Coordinates of C-alpha atoms in Angstrom, one line a residue:
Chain A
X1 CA -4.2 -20.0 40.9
X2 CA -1.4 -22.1 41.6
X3 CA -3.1 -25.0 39.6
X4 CA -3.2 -22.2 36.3
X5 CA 0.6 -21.6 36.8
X6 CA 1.5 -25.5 37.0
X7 CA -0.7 -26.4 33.6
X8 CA 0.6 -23.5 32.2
X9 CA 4.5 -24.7 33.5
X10 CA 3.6 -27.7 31.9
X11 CA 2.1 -27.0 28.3
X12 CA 5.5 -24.3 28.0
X13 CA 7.5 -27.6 28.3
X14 CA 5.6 -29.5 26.1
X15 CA 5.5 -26.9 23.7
X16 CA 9.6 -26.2 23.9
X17 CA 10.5 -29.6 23.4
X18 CA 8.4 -30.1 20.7
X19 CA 9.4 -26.7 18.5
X20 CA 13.0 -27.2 19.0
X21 CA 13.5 -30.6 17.2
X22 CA 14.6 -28.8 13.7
X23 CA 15.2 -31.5 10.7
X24 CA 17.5 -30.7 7.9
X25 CA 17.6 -32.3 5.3
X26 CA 20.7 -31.5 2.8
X27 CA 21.2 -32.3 -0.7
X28 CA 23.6 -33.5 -2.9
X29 CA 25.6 -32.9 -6.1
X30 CA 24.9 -29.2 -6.5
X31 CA 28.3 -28.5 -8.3
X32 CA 27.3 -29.1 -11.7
X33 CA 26.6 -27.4 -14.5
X34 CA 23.3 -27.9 -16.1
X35 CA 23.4 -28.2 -19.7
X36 CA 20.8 -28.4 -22.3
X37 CA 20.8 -30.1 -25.9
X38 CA 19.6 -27.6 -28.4
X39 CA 19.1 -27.9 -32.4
X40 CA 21.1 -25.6 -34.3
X41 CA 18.5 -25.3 -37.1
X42 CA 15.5 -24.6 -35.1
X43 CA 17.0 -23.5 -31.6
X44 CA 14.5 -26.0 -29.9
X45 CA 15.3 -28.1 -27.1
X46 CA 16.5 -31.6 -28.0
X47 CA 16.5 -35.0 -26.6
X48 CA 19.7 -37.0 -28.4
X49 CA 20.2 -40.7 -28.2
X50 CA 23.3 -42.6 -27.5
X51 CA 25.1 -39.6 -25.3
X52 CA 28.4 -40.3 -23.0
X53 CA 30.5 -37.8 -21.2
X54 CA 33.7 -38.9 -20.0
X55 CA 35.4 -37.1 -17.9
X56 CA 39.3 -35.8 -19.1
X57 CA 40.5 -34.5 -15.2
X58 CA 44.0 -32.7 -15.5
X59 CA 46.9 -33.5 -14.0
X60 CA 47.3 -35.6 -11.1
X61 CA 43.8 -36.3 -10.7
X62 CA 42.7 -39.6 -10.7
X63 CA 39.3 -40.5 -10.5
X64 CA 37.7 -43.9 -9.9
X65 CA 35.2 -43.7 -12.7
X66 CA 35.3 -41.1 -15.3
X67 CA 32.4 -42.0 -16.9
X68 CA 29.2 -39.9 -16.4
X69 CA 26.7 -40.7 -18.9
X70 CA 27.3 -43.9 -20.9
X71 CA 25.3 -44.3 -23.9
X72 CA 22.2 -42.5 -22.6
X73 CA 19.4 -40.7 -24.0
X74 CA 19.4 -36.8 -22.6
X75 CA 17.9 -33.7 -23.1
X76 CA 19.8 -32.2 -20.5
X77 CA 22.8 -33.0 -18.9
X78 CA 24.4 -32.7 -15.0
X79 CA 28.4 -31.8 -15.4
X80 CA 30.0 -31.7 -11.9
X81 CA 32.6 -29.0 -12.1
X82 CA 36.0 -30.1 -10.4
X83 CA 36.9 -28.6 -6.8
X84 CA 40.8 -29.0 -7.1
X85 CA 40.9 -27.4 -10.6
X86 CA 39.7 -24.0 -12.4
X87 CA 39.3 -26.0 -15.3
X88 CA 36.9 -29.1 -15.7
X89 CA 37.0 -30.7 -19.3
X90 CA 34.4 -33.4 -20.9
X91 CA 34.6 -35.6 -23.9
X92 CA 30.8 -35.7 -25.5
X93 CA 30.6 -39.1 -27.7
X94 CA 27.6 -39.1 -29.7
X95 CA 27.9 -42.6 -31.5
X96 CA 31.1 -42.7 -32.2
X97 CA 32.1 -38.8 -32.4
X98 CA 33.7 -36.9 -30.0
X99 CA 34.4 -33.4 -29.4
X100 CA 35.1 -32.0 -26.4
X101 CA 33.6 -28.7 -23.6
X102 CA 36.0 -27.2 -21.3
X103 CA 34.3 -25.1 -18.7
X104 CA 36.8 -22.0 -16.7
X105 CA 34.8 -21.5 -13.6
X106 CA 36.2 -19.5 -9.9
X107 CA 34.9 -21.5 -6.9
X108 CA 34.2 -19.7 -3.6
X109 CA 33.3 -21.8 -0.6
X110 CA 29.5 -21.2 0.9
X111 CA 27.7 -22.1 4.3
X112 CA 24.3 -24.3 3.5
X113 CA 23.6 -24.8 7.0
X114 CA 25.1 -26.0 10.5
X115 CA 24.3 -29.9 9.7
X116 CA 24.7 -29.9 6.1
X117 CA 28.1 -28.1 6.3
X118 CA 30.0 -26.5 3.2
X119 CA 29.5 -26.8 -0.9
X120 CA 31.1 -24.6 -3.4
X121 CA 29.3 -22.1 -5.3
X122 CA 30.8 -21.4 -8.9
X123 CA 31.1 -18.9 -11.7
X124 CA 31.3 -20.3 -14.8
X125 CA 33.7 -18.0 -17.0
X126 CA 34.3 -19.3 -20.4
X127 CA 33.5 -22.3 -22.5
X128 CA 36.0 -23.2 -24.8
X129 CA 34.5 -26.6 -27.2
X130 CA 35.9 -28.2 -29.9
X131 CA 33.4 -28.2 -33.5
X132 CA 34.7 -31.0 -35.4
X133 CA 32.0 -33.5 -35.7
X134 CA 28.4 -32.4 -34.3
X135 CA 28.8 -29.3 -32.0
X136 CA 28.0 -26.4 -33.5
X137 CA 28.2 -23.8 -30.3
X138 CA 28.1 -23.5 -26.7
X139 CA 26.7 -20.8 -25.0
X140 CA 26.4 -20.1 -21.4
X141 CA 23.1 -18.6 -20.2
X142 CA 23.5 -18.2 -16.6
X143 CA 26.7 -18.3 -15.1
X144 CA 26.6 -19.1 -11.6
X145 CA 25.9 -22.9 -9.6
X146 CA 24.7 -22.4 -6.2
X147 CA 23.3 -24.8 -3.6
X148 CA 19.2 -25.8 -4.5
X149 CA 19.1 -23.4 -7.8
X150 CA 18.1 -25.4 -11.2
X151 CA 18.5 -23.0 -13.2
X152 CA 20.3 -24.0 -16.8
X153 CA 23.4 -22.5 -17.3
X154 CA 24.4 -23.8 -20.6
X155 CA 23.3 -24.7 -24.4
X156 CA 24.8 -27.1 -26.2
X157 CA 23.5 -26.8 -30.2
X158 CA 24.0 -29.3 -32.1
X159 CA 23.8 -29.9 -35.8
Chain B
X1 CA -41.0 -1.8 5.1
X2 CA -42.4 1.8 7.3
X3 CA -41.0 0.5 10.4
X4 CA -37.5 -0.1 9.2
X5 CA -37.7 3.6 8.0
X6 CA -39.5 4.8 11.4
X7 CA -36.6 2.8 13.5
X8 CA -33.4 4.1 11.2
X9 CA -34.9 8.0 11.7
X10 CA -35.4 7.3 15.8
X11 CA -31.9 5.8 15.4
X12 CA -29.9 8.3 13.5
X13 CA -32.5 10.9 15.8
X14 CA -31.2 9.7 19.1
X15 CA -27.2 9.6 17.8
X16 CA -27.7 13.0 16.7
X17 CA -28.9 14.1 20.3
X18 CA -26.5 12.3 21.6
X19 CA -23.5 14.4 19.5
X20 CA -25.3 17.1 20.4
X21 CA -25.0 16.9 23.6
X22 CA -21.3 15.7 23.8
X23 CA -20.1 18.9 22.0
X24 CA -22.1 21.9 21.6
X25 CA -21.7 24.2 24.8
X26 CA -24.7 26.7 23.7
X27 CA -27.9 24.8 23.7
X28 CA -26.6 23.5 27.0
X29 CA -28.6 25.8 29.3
X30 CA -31.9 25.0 27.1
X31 CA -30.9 21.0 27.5
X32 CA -30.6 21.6 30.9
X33 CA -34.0 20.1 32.3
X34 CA -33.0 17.4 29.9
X35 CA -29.5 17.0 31.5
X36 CA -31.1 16.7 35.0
X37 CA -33.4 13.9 34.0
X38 CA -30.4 11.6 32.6
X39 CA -28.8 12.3 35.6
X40 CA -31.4 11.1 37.5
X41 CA -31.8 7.8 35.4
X42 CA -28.3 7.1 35.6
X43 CA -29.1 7.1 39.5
X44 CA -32.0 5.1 39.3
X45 CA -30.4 2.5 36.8
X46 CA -27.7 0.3 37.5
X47 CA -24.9 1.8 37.7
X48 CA -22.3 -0.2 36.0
X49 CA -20.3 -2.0 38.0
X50 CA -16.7 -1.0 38.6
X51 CA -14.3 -3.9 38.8
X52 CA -12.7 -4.1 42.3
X53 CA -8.9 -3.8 41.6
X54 CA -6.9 -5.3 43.9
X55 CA -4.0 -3.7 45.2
X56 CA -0.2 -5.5 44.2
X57 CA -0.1 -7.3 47.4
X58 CA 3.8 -7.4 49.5
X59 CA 5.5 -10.3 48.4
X60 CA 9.0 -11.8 49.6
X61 CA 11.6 -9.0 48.0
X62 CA 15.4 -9.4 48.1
X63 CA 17.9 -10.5 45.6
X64 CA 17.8 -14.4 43.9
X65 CA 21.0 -15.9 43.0
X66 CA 20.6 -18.8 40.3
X67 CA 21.4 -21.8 37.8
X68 CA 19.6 -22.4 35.1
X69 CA 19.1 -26.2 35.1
X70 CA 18.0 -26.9 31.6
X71 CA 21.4 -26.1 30.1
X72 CA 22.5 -29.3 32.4
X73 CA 20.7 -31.0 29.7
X74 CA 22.0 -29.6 27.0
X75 CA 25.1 -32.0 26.4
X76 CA 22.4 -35.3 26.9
X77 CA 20.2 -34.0 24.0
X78 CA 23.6 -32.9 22.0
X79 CA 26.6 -34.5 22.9
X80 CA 28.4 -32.3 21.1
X81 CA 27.3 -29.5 23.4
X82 CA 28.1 -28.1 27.0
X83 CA 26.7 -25.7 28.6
X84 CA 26.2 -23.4 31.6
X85 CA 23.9 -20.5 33.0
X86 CA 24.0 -18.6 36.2
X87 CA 21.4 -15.8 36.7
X88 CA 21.1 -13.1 39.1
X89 CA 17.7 -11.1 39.9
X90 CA 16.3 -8.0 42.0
X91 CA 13.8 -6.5 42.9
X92 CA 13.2 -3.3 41.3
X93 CA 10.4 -0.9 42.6
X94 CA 7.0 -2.1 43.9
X95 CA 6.6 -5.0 41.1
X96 CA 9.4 -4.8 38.6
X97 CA 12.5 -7.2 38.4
X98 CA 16.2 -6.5 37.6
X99 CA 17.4 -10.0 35.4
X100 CA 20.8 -10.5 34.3
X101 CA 22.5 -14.2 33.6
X102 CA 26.2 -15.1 32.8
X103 CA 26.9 -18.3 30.4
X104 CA 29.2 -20.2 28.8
X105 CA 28.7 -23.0 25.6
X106 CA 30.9 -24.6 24.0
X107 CA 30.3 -27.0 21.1
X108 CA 33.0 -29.3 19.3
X109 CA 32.5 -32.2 16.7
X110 CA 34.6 -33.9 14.2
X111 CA 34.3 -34.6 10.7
X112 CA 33.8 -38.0 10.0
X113 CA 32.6 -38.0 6.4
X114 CA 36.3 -39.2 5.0
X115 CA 36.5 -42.3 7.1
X116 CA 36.4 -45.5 5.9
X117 CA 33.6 -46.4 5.7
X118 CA 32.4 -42.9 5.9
X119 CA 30.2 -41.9 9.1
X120 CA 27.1 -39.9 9.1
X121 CA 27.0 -36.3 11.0
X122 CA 28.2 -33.2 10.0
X123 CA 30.7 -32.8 7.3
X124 CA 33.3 -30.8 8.7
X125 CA 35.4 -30.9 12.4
X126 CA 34.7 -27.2 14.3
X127 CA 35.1 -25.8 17.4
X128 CA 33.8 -23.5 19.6
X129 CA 34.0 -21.8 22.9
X130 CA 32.2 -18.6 23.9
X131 CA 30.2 -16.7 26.5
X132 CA 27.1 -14.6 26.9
X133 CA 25.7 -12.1 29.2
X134 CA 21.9 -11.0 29.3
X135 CA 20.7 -7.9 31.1
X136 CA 16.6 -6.6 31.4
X137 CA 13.9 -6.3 33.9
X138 CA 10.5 -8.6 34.3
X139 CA 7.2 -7.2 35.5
X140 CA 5.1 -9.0 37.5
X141 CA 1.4 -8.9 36.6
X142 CA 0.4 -11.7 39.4
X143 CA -2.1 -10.4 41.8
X144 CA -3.7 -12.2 43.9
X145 CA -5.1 -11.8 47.2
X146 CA -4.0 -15.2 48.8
X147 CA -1.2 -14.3 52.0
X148 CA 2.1 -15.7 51.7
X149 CA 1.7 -16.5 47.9
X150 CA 5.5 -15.0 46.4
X151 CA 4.8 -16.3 42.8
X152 CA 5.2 -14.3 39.7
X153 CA 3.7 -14.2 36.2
X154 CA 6.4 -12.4 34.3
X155 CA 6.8 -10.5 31.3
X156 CA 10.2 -8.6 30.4
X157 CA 12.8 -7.6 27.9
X158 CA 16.7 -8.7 28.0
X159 CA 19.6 -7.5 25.7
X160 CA 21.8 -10.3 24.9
X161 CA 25.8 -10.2 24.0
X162 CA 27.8 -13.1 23.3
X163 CA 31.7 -13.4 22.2
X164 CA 33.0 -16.3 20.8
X165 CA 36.1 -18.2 19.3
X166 CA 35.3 -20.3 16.4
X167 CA 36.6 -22.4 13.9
X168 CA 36.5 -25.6 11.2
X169 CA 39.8 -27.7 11.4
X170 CA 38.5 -29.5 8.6
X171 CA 36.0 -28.9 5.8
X172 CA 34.9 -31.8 3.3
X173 CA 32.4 -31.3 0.2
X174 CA 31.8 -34.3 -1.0
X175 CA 30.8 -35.1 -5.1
X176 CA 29.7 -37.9 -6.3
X177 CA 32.0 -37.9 -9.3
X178 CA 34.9 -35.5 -8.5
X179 CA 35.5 -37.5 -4.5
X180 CA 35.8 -35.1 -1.9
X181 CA 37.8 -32.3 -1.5
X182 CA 38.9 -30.3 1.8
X183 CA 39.8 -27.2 3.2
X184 CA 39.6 -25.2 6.4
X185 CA 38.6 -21.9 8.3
X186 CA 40.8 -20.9 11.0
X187 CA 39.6 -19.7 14.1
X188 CA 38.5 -16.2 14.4
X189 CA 36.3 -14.5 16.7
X190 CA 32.7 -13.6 16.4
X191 CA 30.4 -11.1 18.8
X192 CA 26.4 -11.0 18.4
X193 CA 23.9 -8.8 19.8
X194 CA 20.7 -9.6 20.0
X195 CA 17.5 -9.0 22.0
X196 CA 14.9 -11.1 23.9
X197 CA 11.0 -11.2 24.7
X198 CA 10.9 -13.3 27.5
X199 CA 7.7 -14.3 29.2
X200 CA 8.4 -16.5 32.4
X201 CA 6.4 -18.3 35.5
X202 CA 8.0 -18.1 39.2
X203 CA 6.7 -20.4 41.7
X204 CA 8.0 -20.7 45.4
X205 CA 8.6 -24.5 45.9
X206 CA 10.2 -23.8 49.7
X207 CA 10.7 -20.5 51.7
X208 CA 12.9 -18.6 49.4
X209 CA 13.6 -21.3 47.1
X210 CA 12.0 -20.8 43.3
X211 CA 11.6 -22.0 40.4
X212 CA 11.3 -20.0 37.1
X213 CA 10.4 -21.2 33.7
X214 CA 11.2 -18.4 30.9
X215 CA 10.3 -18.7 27.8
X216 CA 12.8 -16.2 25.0
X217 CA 12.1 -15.2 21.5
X218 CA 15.0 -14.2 20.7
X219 CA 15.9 -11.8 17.5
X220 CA 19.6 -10.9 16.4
X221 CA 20.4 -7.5 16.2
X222 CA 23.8 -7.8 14.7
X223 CA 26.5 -9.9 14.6
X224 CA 30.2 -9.3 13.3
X225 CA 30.9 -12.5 11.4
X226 CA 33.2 -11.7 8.7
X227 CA 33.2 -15.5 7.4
X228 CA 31.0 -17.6 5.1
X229 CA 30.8 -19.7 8.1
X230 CA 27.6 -19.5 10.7
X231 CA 28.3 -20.3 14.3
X232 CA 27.1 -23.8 15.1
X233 CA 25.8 -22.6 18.1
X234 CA 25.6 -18.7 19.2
X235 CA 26.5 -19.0 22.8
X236 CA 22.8 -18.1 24.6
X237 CA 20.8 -17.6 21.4
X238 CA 20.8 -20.5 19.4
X239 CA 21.7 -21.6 16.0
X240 CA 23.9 -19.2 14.4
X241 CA 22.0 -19.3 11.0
X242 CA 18.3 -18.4 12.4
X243 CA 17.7 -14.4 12.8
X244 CA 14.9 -15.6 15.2
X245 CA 15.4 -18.2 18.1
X246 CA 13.1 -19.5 20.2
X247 CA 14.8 -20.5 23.7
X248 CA 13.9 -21.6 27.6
X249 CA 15.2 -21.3 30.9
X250 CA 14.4 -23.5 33.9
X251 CA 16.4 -21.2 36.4
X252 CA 16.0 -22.7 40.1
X253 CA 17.3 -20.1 42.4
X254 CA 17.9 -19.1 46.0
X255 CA 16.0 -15.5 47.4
X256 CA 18.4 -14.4 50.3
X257 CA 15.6 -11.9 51.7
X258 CA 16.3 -8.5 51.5
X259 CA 14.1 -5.0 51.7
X260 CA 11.1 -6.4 53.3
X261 CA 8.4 -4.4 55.1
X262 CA 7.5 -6.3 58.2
X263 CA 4.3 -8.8 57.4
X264 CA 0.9 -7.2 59.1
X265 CA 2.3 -3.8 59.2

């Protein structure tokens, strides 16, 4: 009997150290807004050629690269909303058009986990845009970013 | 084809005699010859075989005064960590235990995501100092006939409280495009309740001196957090995030004898 109670003694300790090794793994860049290219005419998805988005920060900000997309070709884009403003503006160049997307979003801080720390989540609020040269709306679909969700939150339609 | 028919009828015949017999009170006096016989077989057959149970035998009582060593090892595995257990245990009745422990953890890190270059480890600085308090009983369901042999196979329940003062000096979320930003949650206290299934081995190494080896699965029952934040570590349960912990205790711990029948008597 004493030999059942010291196997047993041991396989608890083999087991315990074994379970309690917990791995997390955390992500990255889960404050932007996912936005999708869209056709005007047809309302189809839409991969465009050519595509930059520069960054236009507010105030005070300076940033060391303000360039997100240079010259790619995207049928959906990643726009990281600013932390230190309600307001994050972008300046879409299509060739050599511009217009511009302003999103108005509320941040609220949120716990991922105890290794991975903090992110913020956001509301988007409004969109204002500008229509001049190939925009021809923005709509948001789903308003809130939060940590590991993928869902789109924007259309962009284009002429 | 006959046969399986012949069997099923002698089968469903014998159940219904059976039934019959359980629960009808009137055709008792007929059945009686009938009665008399089985009784007579049962006699004749082997009777089955009751299992000899063996009474709980007397084993060393008094009261054990504790540390649980494992938490010694808490601050090699985790730096970060410290931590410290002291438990307490009675005997209650013939072959029950009274169990409470008294703990303290604290865990402290710092944020080294903004150096330069930047570290890896958690992104944000916290702090945290707390203590805990368990309270249940263990029953013993070692029985063996061997003389002098003291050691337990336990199985028990425990309520767990803990209190604690926590907070994140420094908060950084990095983006790739945006740098990093930070902010900070103050420190503000936080109380969980939660309850334990703890299943544990006690082995006398010397005269009065034991061992124990617990194992806890541990479930929250309720916790007054008013932040976004989860504690790091809940002081005695585990990480503040999980509903459902999974812990151990290597308690070594002295018995000062205590309520003992004389041996032989």
């Amino acid at each position: 009997m004493k030999i059942i109670i010291k196997t047993l003694f041991l396989a608890i300790i083999v087991l315990v150290i074994a379970c309690n090794e917990s791995d997390d793994f955390c992500l990255s860049n889960q404050q932007s807004v996912q936005a999708g290219f869209y056709s005007a005419e047809t309302g189809n998805d839409s991969t465009v050629s050519d595509v930059s988005f520069i960054s236009l920060p507010g105030d005070g900000i300076i940033l060391e690269n303000d360039t997100l997309y240079n010259s790619e070709s995207l049928s959906n884009s990643f726009l990281p909303l600013s932390m230190a403003s309600d307001t994050t503006k972008y300046l879409v160049k299509i060739l050599n058009q511009k217009d511009t997307i302003t999103f108005i979003h509320s941040k609220e801080l949120s716990f991922v986990s105890e290794e991975c720390g903090f992110v913020f989540s956001f509301e988007l609020d409004t969109v204002i845009y500008t229509d001049i040269s190939f925009i021809d709306s923005v709509a948001i679909d789903y308003t809130s970013i939060k940590y590991n969700e993928s869902t789109e939150n924007v259309k962009i339609f284009l002429y | 084809m006959l046969r399986f028919f012949f069997i099923n009828i002698l089968f469903i015949g014998f159940t219904a005699a059976l039934c019959a017999q359980n629960y009808t009170n009137q055709t008792r006096s007929n059945q009686q010859s009938y009665g008399q016989n089985q009784q007579d077989n049962q006699q004749e057959g082997t009777p089955k075989k009751k299992k000899k149970k063996l009474p709980y035998p007397d084993k060393e009582r008094g009261l054990s005064i504790g540390v649980d060593v494992s938490r010694f090892l808490v601050p090699v595995l985790d730096n970060d960590r410290i931590a410290f257990e002291a438990n307490l245990k009675t005997n209650y009745k013939k072959r029950m235990f009274l169990a409470g422990s008294l703990g303290f953890e604290s865990v402290s890190f710092e944020d080294e995501s903004t150096n330069t270059p930047p570290k890896d480890g958690k992104p944000y600085s916290y702090e945290s100092t707390g203590i805990y308090g368990r309270v249940g009983f263990d029953y013993d369901i070692f029985v063996v006939e061997e003389e002098n042999n003291n050691d337990n196979i336990l199985f028990g329940f425990r309520y767990g409280f803990a209190t604690q003062e926590h907070g994140a000096d420094q908060i950084t979320i990095s983006d790739d495009h945006w740098g990093y930003y930070t902010t900070s949650i103050s420190t503000y206290s936080v109380t969980t309740h939660w309850l334990e299934l703890v299943s544990g081995l006690r082995t006398e190494l010397f005269n009065n001196l034991y061992l124990n080896l617990y194992v806890r699965l541990k479930t929250k029952l309720a916790s007054n957090n008013s932040k976004v934040m989860e504690p790091y570590r809940i002081p005695g349960f585990g990480r503040g995030s999980n509903n459902i912990s999974l812990g151990f205790s290597y308690v070594v711990e002295y018995q000062i004898p205590w309520g003992n029948k004389k041996r032989g008597q």
